[in-house]
Tab-separated table of C-alpha atoms and ligand atoms in Angstrom:
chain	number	residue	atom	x	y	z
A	1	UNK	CA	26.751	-11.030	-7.377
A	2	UNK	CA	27.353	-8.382	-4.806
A	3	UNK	CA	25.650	-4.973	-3.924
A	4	UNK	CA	28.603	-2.529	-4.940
A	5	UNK	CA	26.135	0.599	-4.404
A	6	UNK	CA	23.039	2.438	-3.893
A	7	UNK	CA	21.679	5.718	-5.547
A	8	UNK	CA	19.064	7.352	-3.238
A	9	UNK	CA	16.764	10.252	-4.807
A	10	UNK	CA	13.873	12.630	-3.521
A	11	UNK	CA	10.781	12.539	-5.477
A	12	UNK	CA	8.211	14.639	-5.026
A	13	UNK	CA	4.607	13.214	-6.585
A	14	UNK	CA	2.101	16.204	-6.557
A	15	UNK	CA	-1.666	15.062	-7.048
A	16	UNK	CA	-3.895	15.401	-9.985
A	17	UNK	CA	-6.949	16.128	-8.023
A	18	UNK	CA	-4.766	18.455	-5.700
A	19	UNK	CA	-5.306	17.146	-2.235
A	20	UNK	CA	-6.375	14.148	-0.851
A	21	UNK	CA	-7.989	14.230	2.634
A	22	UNK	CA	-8.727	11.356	4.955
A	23	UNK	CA	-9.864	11.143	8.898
A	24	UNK	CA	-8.980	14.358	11.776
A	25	UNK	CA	-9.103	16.394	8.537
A	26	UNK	CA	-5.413	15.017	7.301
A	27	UNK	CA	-4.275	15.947	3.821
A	28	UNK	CA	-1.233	15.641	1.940
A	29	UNK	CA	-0.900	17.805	-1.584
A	30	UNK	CA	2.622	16.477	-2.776
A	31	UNK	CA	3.742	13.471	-1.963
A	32	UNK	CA	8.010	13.135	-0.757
A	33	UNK	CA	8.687	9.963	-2.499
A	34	UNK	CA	12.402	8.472	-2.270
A	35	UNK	CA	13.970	5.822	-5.246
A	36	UNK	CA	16.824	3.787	-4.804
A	37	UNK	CA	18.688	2.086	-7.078
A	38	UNK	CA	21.069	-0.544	-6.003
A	39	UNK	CA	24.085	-1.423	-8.281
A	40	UNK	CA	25.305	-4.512	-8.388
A	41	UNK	CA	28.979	-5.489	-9.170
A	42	UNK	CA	27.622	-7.318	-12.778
A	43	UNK	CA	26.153	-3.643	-13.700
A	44	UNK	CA	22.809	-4.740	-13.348
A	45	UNK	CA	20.745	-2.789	-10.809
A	46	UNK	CA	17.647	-2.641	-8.968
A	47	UNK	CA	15.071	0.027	-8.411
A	48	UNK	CA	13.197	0.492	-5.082
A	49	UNK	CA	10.771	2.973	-3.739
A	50	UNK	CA	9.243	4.302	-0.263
A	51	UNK	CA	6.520	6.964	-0.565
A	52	UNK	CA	4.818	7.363	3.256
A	53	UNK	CA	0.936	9.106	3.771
A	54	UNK	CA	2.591	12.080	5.209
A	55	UNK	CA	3.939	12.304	8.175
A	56	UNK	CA	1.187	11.259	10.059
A	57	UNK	CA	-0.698	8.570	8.763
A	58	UNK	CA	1.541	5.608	9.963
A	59	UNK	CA	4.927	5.955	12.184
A	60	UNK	CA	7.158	7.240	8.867
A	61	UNK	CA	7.773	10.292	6.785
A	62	UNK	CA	9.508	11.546	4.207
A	63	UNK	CA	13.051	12.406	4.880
A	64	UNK	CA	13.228	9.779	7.851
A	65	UNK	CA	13.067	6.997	5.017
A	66	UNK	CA	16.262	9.080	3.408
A	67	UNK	CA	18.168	8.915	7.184
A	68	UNK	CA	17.746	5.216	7.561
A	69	UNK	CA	18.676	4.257	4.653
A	70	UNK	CA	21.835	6.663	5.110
A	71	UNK	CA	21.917	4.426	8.457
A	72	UNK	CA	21.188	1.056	6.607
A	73	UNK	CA	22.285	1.135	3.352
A	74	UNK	CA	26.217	0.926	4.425
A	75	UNK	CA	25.642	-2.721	5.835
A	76	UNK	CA	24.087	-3.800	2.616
A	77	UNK	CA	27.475	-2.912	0.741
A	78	UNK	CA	28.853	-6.619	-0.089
A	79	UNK	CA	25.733	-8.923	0.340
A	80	UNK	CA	24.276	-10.765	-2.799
A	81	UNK	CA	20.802	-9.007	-3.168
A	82	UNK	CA	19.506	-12.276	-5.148
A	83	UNK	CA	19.350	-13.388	-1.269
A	84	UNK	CA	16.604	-11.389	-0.110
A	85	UNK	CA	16.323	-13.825	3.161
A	86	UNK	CA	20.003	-12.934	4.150
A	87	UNK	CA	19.409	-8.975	3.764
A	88	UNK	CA	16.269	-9.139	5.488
A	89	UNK	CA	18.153	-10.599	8.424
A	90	UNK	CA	20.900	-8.008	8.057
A	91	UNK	CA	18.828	-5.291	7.639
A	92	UNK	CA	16.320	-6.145	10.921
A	93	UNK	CA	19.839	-6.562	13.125
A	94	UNK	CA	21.186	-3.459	12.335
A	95	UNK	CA	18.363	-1.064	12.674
A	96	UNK	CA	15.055	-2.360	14.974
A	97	UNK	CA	12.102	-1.539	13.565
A	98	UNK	CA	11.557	1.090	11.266
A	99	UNK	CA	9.927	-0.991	8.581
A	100	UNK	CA	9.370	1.458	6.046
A	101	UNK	CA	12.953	2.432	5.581
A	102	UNK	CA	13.846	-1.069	4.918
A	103	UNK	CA	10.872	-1.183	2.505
A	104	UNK	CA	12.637	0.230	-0.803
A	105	UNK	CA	16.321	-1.389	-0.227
A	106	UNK	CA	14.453	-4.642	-0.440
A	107	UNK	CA	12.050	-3.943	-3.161
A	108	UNK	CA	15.376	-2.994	-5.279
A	109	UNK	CA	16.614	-6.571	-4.181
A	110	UNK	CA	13.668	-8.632	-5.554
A	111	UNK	CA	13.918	-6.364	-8.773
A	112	UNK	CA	17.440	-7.560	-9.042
A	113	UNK	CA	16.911	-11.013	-8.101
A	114	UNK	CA	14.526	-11.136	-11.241
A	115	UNK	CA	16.564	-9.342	-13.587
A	116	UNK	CA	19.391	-11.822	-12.569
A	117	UNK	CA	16.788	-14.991	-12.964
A	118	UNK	CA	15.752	-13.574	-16.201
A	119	UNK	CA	12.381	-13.703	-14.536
A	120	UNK	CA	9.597	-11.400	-13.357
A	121	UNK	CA	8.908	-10.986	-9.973
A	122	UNK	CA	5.713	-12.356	-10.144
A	123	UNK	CA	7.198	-15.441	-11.150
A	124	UNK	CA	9.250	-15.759	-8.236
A	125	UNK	CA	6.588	-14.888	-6.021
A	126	UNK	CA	4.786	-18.313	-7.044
A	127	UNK	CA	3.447	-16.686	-10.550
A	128	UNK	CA	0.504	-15.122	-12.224
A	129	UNK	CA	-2.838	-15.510	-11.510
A	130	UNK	CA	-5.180	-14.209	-13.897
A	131	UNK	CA	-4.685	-11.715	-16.531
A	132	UNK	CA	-4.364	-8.794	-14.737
A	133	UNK	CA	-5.599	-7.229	-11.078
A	134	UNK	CA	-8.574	-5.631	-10.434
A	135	UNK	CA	-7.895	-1.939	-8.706
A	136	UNK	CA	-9.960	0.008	-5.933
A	137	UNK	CA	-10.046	3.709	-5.997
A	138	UNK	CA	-10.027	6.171	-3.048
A	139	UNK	CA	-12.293	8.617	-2.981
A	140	UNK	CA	-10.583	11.218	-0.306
A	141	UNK	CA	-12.761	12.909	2.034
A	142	UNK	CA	-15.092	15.563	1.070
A	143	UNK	CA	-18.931	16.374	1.229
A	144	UNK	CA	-21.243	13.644	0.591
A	145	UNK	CA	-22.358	15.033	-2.495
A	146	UNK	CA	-19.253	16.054	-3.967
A	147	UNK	CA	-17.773	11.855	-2.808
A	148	UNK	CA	-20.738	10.121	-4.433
A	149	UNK	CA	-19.842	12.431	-8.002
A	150	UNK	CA	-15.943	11.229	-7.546
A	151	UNK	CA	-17.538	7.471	-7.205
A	152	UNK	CA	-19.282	8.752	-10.960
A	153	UNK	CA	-16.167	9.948	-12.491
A	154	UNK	CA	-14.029	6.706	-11.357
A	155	UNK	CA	-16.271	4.549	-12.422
A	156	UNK	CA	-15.614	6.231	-15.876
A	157	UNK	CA	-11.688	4.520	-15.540
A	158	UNK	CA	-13.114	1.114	-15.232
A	159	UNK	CA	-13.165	1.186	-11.272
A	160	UNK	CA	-15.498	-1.227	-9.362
A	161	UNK	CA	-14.710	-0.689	-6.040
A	162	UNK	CA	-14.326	2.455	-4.447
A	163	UNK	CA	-13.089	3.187	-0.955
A	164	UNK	CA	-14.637	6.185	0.687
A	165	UNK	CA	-12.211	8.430	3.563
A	166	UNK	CA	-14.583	8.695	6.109
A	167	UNK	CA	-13.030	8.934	10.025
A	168	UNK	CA	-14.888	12.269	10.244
A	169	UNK	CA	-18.129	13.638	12.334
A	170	UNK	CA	-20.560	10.823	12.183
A	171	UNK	CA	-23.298	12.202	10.963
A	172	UNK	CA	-21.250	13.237	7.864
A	173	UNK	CA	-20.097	10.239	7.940
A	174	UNK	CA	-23.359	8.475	7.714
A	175	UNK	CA	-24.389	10.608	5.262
A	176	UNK	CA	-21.412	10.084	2.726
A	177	UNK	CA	-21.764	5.982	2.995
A	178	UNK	CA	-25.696	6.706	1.948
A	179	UNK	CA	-25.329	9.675	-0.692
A	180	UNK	CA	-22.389	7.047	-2.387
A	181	UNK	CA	-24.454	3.759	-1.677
A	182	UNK	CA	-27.292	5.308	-3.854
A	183	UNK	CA	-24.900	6.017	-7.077
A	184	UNK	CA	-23.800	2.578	-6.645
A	185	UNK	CA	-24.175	0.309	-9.826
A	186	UNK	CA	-24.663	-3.993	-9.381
A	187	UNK	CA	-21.770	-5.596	-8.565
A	188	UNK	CA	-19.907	-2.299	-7.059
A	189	UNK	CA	-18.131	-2.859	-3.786
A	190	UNK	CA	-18.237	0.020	-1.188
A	191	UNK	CA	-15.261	0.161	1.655
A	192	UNK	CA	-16.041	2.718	4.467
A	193	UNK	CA	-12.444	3.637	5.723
A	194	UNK	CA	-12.176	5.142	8.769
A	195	UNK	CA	-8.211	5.471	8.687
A	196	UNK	CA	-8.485	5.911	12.623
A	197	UNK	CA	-10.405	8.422	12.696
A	198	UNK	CA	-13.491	7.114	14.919
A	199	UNK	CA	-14.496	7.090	18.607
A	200	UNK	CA	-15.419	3.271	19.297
A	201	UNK	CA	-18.675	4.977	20.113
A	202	UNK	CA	-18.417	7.330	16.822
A	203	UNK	CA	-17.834	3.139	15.159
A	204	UNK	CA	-20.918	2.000	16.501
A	205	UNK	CA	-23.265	4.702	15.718
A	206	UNK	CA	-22.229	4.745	12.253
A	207	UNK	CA	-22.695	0.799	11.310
A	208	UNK	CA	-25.839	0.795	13.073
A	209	UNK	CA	-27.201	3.935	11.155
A	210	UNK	CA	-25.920	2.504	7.472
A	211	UNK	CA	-27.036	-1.112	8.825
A	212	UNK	CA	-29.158	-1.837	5.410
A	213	UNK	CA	-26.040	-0.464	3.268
A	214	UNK	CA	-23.762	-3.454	1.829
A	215	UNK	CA	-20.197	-1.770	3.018
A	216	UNK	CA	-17.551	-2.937	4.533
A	217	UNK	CA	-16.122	-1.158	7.913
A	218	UNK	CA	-12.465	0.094	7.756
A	219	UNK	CA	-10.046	0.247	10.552
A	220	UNK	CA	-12.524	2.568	12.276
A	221	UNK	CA	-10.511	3.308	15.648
A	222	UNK	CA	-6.702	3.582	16.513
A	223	UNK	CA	-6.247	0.937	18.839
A	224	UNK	CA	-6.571	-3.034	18.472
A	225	UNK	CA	-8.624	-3.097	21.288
A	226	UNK	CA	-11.418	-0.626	19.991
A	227	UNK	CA	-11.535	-2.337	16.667
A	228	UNK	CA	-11.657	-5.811	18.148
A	229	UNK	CA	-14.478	-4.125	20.380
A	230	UNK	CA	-16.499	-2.665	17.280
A	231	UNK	CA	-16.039	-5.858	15.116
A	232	UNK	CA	-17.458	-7.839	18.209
A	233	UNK	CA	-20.381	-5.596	18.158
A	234	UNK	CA	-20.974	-4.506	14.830
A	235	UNK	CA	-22.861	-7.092	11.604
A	236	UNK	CA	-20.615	-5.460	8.812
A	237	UNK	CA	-18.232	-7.172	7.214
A	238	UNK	CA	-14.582	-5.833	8.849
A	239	UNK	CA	-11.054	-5.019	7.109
A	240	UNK	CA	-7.691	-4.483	9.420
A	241	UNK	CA	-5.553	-1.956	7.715
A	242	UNK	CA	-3.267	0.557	10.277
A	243	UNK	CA	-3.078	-2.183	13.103
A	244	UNK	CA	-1.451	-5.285	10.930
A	245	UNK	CA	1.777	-3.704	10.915
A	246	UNK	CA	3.601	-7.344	10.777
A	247	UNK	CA	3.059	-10.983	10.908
A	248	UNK	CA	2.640	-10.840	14.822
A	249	UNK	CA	-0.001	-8.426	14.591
A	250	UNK	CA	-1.780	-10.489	11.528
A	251	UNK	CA	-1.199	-13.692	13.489
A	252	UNK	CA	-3.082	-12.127	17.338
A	253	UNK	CA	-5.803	-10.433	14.888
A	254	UNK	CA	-6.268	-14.213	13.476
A	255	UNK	CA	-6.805	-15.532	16.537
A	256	UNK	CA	-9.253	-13.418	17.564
A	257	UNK	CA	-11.428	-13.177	14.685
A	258	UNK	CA	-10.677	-9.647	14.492
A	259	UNK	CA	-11.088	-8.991	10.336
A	260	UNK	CA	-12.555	-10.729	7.310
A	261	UNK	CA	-10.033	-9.072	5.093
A	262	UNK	CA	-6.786	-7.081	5.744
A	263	UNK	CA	-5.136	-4.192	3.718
A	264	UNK	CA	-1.445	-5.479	3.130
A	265	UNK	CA	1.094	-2.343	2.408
A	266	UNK	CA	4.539	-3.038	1.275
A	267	UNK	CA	6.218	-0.820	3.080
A	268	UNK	CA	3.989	-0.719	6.910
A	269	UNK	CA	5.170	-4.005	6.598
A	270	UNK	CA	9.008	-3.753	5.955
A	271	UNK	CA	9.096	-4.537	2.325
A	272	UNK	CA	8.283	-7.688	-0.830
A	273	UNK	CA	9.844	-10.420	1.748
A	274	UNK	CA	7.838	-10.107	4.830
A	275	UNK	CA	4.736	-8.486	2.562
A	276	UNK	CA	5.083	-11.786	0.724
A	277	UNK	CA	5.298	-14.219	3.823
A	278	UNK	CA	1.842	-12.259	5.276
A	279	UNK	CA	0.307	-12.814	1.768
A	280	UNK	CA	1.111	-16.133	1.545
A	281	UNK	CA	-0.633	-17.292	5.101
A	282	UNK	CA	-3.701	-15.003	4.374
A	283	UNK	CA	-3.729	-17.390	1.640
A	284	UNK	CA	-3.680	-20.180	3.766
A	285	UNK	CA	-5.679	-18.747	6.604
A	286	UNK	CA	-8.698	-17.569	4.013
A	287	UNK	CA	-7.671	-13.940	4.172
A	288	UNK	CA	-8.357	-11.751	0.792
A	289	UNK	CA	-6.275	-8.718	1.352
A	290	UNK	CA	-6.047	-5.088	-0.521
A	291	UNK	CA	-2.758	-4.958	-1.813
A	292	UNK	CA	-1.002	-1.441	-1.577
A	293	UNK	CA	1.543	0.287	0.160
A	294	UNK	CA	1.110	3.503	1.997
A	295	UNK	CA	1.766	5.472	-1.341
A	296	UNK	CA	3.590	5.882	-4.015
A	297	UNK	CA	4.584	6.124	-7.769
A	298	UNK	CA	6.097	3.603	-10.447
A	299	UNK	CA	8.357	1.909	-8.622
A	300	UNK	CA	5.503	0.964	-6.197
A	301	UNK	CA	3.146	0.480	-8.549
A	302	UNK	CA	4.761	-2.106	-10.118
A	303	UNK	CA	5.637	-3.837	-7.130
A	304	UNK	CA	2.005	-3.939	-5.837
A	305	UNK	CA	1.554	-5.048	-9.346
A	306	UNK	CA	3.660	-8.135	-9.041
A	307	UNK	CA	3.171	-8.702	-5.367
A	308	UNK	CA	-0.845	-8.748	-6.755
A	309	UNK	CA	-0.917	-11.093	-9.809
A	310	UNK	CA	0.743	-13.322	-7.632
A	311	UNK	CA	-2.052	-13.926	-5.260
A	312	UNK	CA	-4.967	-16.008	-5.901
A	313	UNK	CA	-7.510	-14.442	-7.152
A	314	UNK	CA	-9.947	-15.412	-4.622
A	315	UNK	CA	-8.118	-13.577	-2.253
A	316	UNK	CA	-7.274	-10.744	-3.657
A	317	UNK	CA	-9.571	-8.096	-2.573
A	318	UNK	CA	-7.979	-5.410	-4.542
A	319	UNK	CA	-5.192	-3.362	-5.451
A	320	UNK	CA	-4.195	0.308	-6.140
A	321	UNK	CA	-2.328	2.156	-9.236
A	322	UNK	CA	-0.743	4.585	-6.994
A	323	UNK	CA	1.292	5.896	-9.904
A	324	UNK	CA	-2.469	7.024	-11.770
A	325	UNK	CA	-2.988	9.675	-8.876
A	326	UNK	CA	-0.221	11.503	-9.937
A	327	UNK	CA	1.312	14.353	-11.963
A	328	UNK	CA	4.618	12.653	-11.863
A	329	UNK	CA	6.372	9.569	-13.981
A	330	UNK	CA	9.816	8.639	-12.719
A	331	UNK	CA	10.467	4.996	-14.287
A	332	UNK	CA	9.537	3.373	-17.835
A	333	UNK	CA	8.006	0.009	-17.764
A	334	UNK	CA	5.588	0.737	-14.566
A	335	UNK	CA	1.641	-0.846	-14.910
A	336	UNK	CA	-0.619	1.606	-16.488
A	337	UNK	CA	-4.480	0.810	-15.543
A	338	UNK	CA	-6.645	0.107	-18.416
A	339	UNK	CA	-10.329	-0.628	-17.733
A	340	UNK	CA	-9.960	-0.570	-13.992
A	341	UNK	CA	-6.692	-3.280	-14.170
A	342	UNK	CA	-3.347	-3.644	-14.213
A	343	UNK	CA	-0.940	-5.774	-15.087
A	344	UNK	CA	2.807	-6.921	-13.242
A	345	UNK	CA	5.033	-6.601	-16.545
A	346	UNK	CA	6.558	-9.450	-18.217
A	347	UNK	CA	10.112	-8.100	-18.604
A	348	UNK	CA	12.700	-9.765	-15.650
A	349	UNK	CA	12.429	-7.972	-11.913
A	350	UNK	CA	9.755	-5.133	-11.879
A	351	UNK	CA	10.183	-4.649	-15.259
A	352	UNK	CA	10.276	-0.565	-14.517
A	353	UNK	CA	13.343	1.702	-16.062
A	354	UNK	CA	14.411	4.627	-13.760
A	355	UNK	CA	14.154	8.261	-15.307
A	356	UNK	CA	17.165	10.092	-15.120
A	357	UNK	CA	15.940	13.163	-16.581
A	358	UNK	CA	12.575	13.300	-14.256
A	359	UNK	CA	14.905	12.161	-11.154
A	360	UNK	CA	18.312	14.345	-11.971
A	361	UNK	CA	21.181	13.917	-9.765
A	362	UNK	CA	21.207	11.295	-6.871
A	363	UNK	CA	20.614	13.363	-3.183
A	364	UNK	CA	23.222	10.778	-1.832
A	365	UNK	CA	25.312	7.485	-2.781
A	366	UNK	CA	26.237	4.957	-0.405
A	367	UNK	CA	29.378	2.654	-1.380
B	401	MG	MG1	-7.063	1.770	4.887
């Protein structure tokens, strides 16, 4: 089997609730989303998607994903995409870095190894644990009144675990943990997630003032210094999200004790292959991780989905139904959330059907 093509398309995902807002008063209102679909020379093919926070949440945005793979997608043009090890190698020699870009090509790989295998890709990720996934919700930045009604309302979908966008003034900030913390039902987990957003300082006061609150701290500061600095100080329990940009990163933060749990996106990460490797020594390590990816719709969905109900359920923090928090369907086939779940599909790959009359014409074909 050889990749004979790839069909690239811009998405754009608006939001049902119409913004969402997170640390340094960021906000993105429609998200640029871009699909690939990678043809092999059997006919089969293999959807992929990239969808970044804006253009300022991690080093990617929108159109740069579309220029790299412009850049990229010419040297996958041959390979067999059933060997995802081979174009991961090809793919990190002939563009350094840029980790998102490669994120989709190989997500449309794995989908086409499974369709070949006649398997889902949570099989051939080690297979399914559970039933389905338990999802988080994020509750984007607002007043403290307005976040702990949005905690109400979620909890309506079946949601257990709700992640608040905090990163703000402290005070607010203390004020939003406590005004959600008190809607809280038994058994609810409560993430504080700074994104960034905090002073080391701005860290400390906070966790001391919500010190009788069960939360868990979030990436509060930019670097890996500050947040090894809070952790050290601080008695909440501490998640890595921004900093574990790779295995390196995961590996140092090991080493120094530096999280309880990490969030593990697809795409900060490069894509399924290396996503998979971190998974699987958190796994061995004792890491539960948040599985995500920056954002997206179905096609990342139902990757998280598979990616997910692949892990141990002991270490699976949570996940996230990107493709619920928008207007926008693009593929059949994606997970829908029932009851605060989801489900990787059974069908072979990522079990997800492109659109072609949501996505239209291709914005570009490599051959
Ligand atoms: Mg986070």
């Amino acid at each position: 089997m050889k990749i004979e093509a790839i069909r690239v398309w811009q998405c754009d995902l608006p939001l049902r609730e119409g913004r969402y807002s997170w640390s340094e008063g960021k906000f993105v209102e429609v998200f640029d989303a871009t699909v690939v679909e990678i043809v092999a020379d059997t006919g089969l093919t293999g959807a992929g998607e990239v969808c970044p926070l804006g253009p300022f949440y991690l080093p990617a945005y929108g159109p740069g994903a579309r220029a790299g793979i412009r850049e990229l997608g010419p040297h996958l043009i041959g390979l067999d995409p059933r060997a995802t090890g081979v174009v991961e190698a090809v793919m990190d020699r002939a563009l350094l870095g840029h980790p998102y870009v490669k994120s989709a090509l190989d997500m449309a790989c794995w989908d086409l190894a499974g369709k070949a295998a006649g398997l889902p890709v949570a099989t051939l990720m080690g297979g399914r644990f559970g039933a389905s996934v338990a999802l988080y919700r994020a509750i984007s930045q607002s007043e403290p009144a307005a976040m702990a009604e949005n905690v109400a309302g979620y909890r309506a979908h079946g949601y257990a675990k709700f992640q608040l966008k905090v990163g703000g003034d402290p005070a607010t900030d203390i004020a939003r943990i406590r005004a959600v913390a008190g809607v809280l039902a038994p058994g609810e987990v409560l993430v504080a997630d700074a994104n960034t957003g905090w002073t080391s300082g701005d860290a400390l006061r906070v966790a001391a003032a919500v010190r009788e609150v069960d939360v868990w701290i979030e990436q509060p500061c930019r670097t890996y210094e500050e947040c090894l600095g809070v952790r050290r100080a601080i008695s909440q329990p501490f998640i890595l999200d921004e900093n574990i940009d790779g295995l390196a990163a995961f590996l140092r933060a090991h080493q120094d004790g530096a999280m309880n749990a990490i969030n593990l996106k697809i795409s900060k990460v490069g894509g399924l292959t290396k996503a998979r490797r971190i998974r699987d020594l958190c796994v061995a390590l004792g890491y539960p991780m948040t599985i995500e990816d920056s954002w997206g719709g179905d096609v990342v969905t139902a990757a998280i989905a598979h990616l997910a109900h692949s892990t141990p359920e002991r270490f699976r923090f949570s996940a996230t139904d990107f493709n619920s928090y928008g207007t926008v369907s693009f593929a059949d086939g994606a997970p829908r959330r029932i009851d605060g779940r989801m489900a990787a599909a059974d069908a072979p790959g990522l079990g997800v059907t492109l659109r072609a009359e949501v996505l239209g014409a291709p914005a570009f074909v490599i051959r």
